[in-house]
Amino acid sequence: MIKPLRKKHLQIWSLWALILPLGMIAALIARKPVVNDAFGQVQNGKALPVVIAEKRLGQNLLQLRGTGPGAVQQLLWINREPLNVASATIYLSGLPLTPSKGGGTASVRGQLQQEANKNSGSQQNEDKGIYIGRIEIRGNYVFGLPPQKEYHFLVYDFIHQQIISRISFSEHDVAGRKETSQSSPTPNTKL
Amino acid sequence: MSVSYQAVGWNRQKKIYDWLIAGFCVFYISVFVGLTLVFNPEATFETLLIRTTSTLALLLLHVILSIGPLTRLNKRFLPLLYNRRHLGVTMFCMAAVHGGFSIFQFHSLGNVNPFASLFISNTHFTSIADFPFQALGFFALLIFLLLAATSHDFWLRNLTPKVWKTLHMFVYVAYLLIVLHVMVGVIQYETNPVFILLLAAGSATLITLHLLAGRKEVQKDNQNYQLQMDGFYEVCRVDDILEDRAKVFCIKEERIAVFKTAGTLFAVNNVCKHQNGPIGEGKIVDGCITCPWHGYQYLPHNGCSPAPFKEKVSTYDVKIFEGKVWLNPAPYPEGTERPGAVIELEPVIIKPVTPQNI
């Protein structure tokens, strides 16, 4: 190797020795708390017996489940048809989200910021909410949920940074006034 | 070295090396797929393929980038350097599969052109956490494509070694892009700290190796040779140079290799005409100086490659005085024949065998 090339090699790696650690640290600091262990995906995938509320999203079914009426502990997502995106994640949002005019393709940050502005000074909606889990292939997905009066879910494509869908369960739904609370077996996972 | 370009010189060593690369890739893919199926049985085929090829390509890239400094720190790694290009092309193939399937899975389901979608679907350039990391991987893949496409000696000859080496140094830019691609992409969603630790360990290893090797080279370049006589510098003792090997000295900015063979010292420029390899770290094979990187050969007395090859390097004057080697750093035109310095053997005193000295 000639001397200028040797010098260039050393200069580049001296620079990389500064940039790479800084980039890594910055990326780690910027990481959002993606998973709250308390509400993460239930490892054994077993749904609780009582269906407290139920809603449809196309062919797919969403059930709030628990051990008794009004005591929501789980979200069971029955994915009968694959979603149109491979990078779908579910968030439990703090406030109900209205559909955007652009058919659900507005950026999360923009839309949530608008809603935050409506709620004058409230910082609650500046993020997507609590990460619940990820939907991939067809099947049943069971997610743990914190106890709340109402539930607003956001299906979010993390690659394209876009909202795919919003599903809300109102206080009435959760209380079991709109949907009949009943004991229901877990659906067959092979759909 | 060849007068005509051949596809690849498939000698026995290269064949063994290629089988090892292929075997390792198959082993890695099998283990990765097996472990994923055990710990994450819901993973789709596309996800499995994307993750397997990406991690394999990243691992191979770290190995490739380690080979250069390792050879400068320890000559035992030189056989790896001889075959590095095959490893590079293999790494590109893995990265291409990863990139291709990622674009297919994440960008081909909409009504926008997948390549347009790659750049317009996420424009959060000011956010680290939401940064469009796929674009970083795309540009790195473009660099790998360029390097793989120009890896043949045809391009080396036509672009000249200087331009070719400069072009291939873009692999360092690609490495930076890849690390950032992983850090602002996968790591933002990956909760397992093993991935972060592995990447950090890999980067730290590469940085350390390159800085150590660089420091060693700087020390070599900064050696001072004080004693001077008629343009000659005293560089070492004759005994310091092993038979059929060389010692390298950096005088006045450039390195000169002094070889000892068949009782004579010869001095040639240390830079190989092929890829600027360090000739002086090679050895004499069949009477020819042989570059340790890719086996290019030169005759010690005139710096010319043996016929029919046409490469030439500069030669220098060397002489021996009182058991010391003296070197003149003024180069002769490439291919100029020089007599070298004949090593005079010390007379051996043979004592008669008598009953007294038995």
Short mmCIF file of C-alpha atoms in Angstrom, two decimals, chain A residues 1-6 8-10 12-14 16-21 23-28 30-32 34-35 41 83-87 89 91 107 109 128 134 136-137 140-141 156-162, chain B residues 42 44 47 51 72 105-107 109 117 121-122 124 128-130 133-134 165 169 172-173 175-176 179 183-184 187-191 196 199-200 203 206-207 210-211 214-215 217-218 221 253-255 271 276-278:
data_model
loop_
_atom_site.label_atom_id
_atom_site.label_comp_id
_atom_site.label_asym_id
_atom_site.label_seq_id
_atom_site.Cartn_x
_atom_site.Cartn_y
_atom_site.Cartn_z
CA MET A 1 0.00 0.00 0.00
CA ILE A 2 1.29 3.46 -0.80
CA LYS A 3 1.77 6.02 1.94
CA PRO A 4 -1.19 8.31 1.03
CA LEU A 5 -3.53 5.31 1.11
CA ARG A 6 -2.17 4.18 4.46
CA LYS A 8 -6.28 7.77 4.36
CA HIS A 9 -7.11 4.44 6.02
CA LEU A 10 -5.95 5.70 9.38
CA ILE A 12 -11.05 7.27 8.06
CA TRP A 13 -10.93 4.85 10.98
CA SER A 14 -9.94 7.60 13.41
CA TRP A 16 -15.18 6.34 12.46
CA ALA A 17 -13.88 5.77 15.99
CA LEU A 18 -15.62 9.02 16.89
CA ILE A 19 -18.71 8.84 14.69
CA LEU A 20 -19.73 5.21 15.23
CA PRO A 21 -19.91 5.28 19.05
CA GLY A 23 -24.16 7.42 16.42
CA MET A 24 -24.82 4.29 18.45
CA ILE A 25 -25.27 6.19 21.69
CA ALA A 26 -27.56 8.74 20.01
CA ALA A 27 -29.66 5.94 18.52
CA LEU A 28 -29.92 4.21 21.89
CA ALA A 30 -33.48 8.17 20.98
CA ARG A 31 -35.11 4.77 21.41
CA LYS A 32 -38.68 5.00 22.54
CA VAL A 34 -41.39 0.25 22.71
CA VAL A 35 -42.69 -2.43 25.03
CA GLN A 41 -48.08 -10.00 24.23
CA LEU A 83 -53.09 -7.11 6.76
CA ASN A 84 -51.92 -5.13 3.77
CA VAL A 85 -48.70 -4.19 5.51
CA ALA A 86 -46.03 -6.43 6.94
CA SER A 87 -45.08 -4.03 9.68
CA THR A 89 -48.13 -2.77 15.30
CA TYR A 91 -50.86 0.80 20.24
CA SER A 107 -48.81 10.80 9.63
CA ARG A 109 -47.25 12.78 14.47
CA LYS A 128 -48.92 6.90 19.68
CA ARG A 134 -47.34 -6.73 16.51
CA GLU A 136 -48.04 -10.57 11.29
CA ILE A 137 -49.52 -13.72 9.76
CA ASN A 140 -54.93 -15.39 17.03
CA TYR A 141 -52.95 -12.77 18.90
CA TYR A 156 -49.71 1.57 12.98
CA ASP A 157 -47.30 0.73 10.16
CA PHE A 158 -43.90 1.45 11.66
CA ILE A 159 -42.01 1.20 8.39
CA HIS A 160 -44.13 3.72 6.50
CA GLN A 161 -44.87 5.70 9.67
CA GLN A 162 -48.60 5.65 8.94
CA GLU B 42 -44.89 -17.35 14.02
CA THR B 44 -43.14 -15.66 8.21
CA THR B 47 -39.26 -12.23 7.73
CA ARG B 51 -33.37 -11.46 9.01
CA ARG B 72 -0.79 -6.01 8.79
CA GLN B 105 -42.32 -7.08 1.65
CA PHE B 106 -42.49 -3.53 2.93
CA HIS B 107 -43.00 -1.49 -0.24
CA LEU B 109 -48.06 -3.98 -1.59
CA SER B 117 -42.15 4.28 -1.68
CA SER B 121 -43.13 6.87 2.65
CA ASN B 122 -41.11 8.17 5.56
CA HIS B 124 -38.78 12.13 9.20
CA ILE B 128 -33.35 9.79 15.03
CA ALA B 129 -35.96 7.31 16.23
CA ASP B 130 -38.17 7.70 13.15
CA PHE B 133 -33.35 3.93 7.94
CA GLN B 134 -34.18 1.84 4.87
CA LYS B 165 -8.28 1.31 -4.40
CA MET B 169 -12.35 2.36 0.14
CA TYR B 172 -15.92 2.06 4.83
CA VAL B 173 -18.68 4.54 3.98
CA TYR B 175 -20.07 0.15 6.73
CA LEU B 176 -20.97 3.42 8.44
CA VAL B 179 -24.31 0.48 11.26
CA MET B 183 -29.13 1.39 14.85
CA VAL B 184 -31.91 3.72 13.71
CA ILE B 187 -32.60 -1.52 17.11
CA GLN B 188 -35.46 0.96 17.57
CA TYR B 189 -37.91 -1.95 17.66
CA GLU B 190 -35.69 -4.75 18.94
CA THR B 191 -35.95 -5.39 22.64
CA ILE B 196 -27.04 -4.22 20.21
CA LEU B 199 -23.07 -4.85 16.81
CA ALA B 200 -21.22 -2.69 19.34
CA SER B 203 -17.67 -2.15 15.55
CA LEU B 206 -12.97 -3.25 13.76
CA ILE B 207 -12.05 0.18 15.03
CA HIS B 210 -7.70 -0.67 12.14
CA LEU B 211 -6.24 1.81 14.60
CA GLY B 214 -2.53 2.06 11.33
CA ARG B 215 -0.35 2.91 14.31
CA GLU B 217 2.33 1.43 9.86
CA VAL B 218 2.96 4.97 11.08
CA ASP B 221 7.06 5.11 8.24
CA GLU B 253 8.45 9.00 2.08
CA GLU B 254 8.48 5.66 0.27
CA ARG B 255 9.05 2.12 1.32
CA VAL B 271 4.51 -1.37 -3.73
CA ASN B 276 -0.39 -1.78 -4.15
CA GLY B 277 0.33 -4.78 -1.96
CA PRO B 278 3.45 -4.85 0.28
#
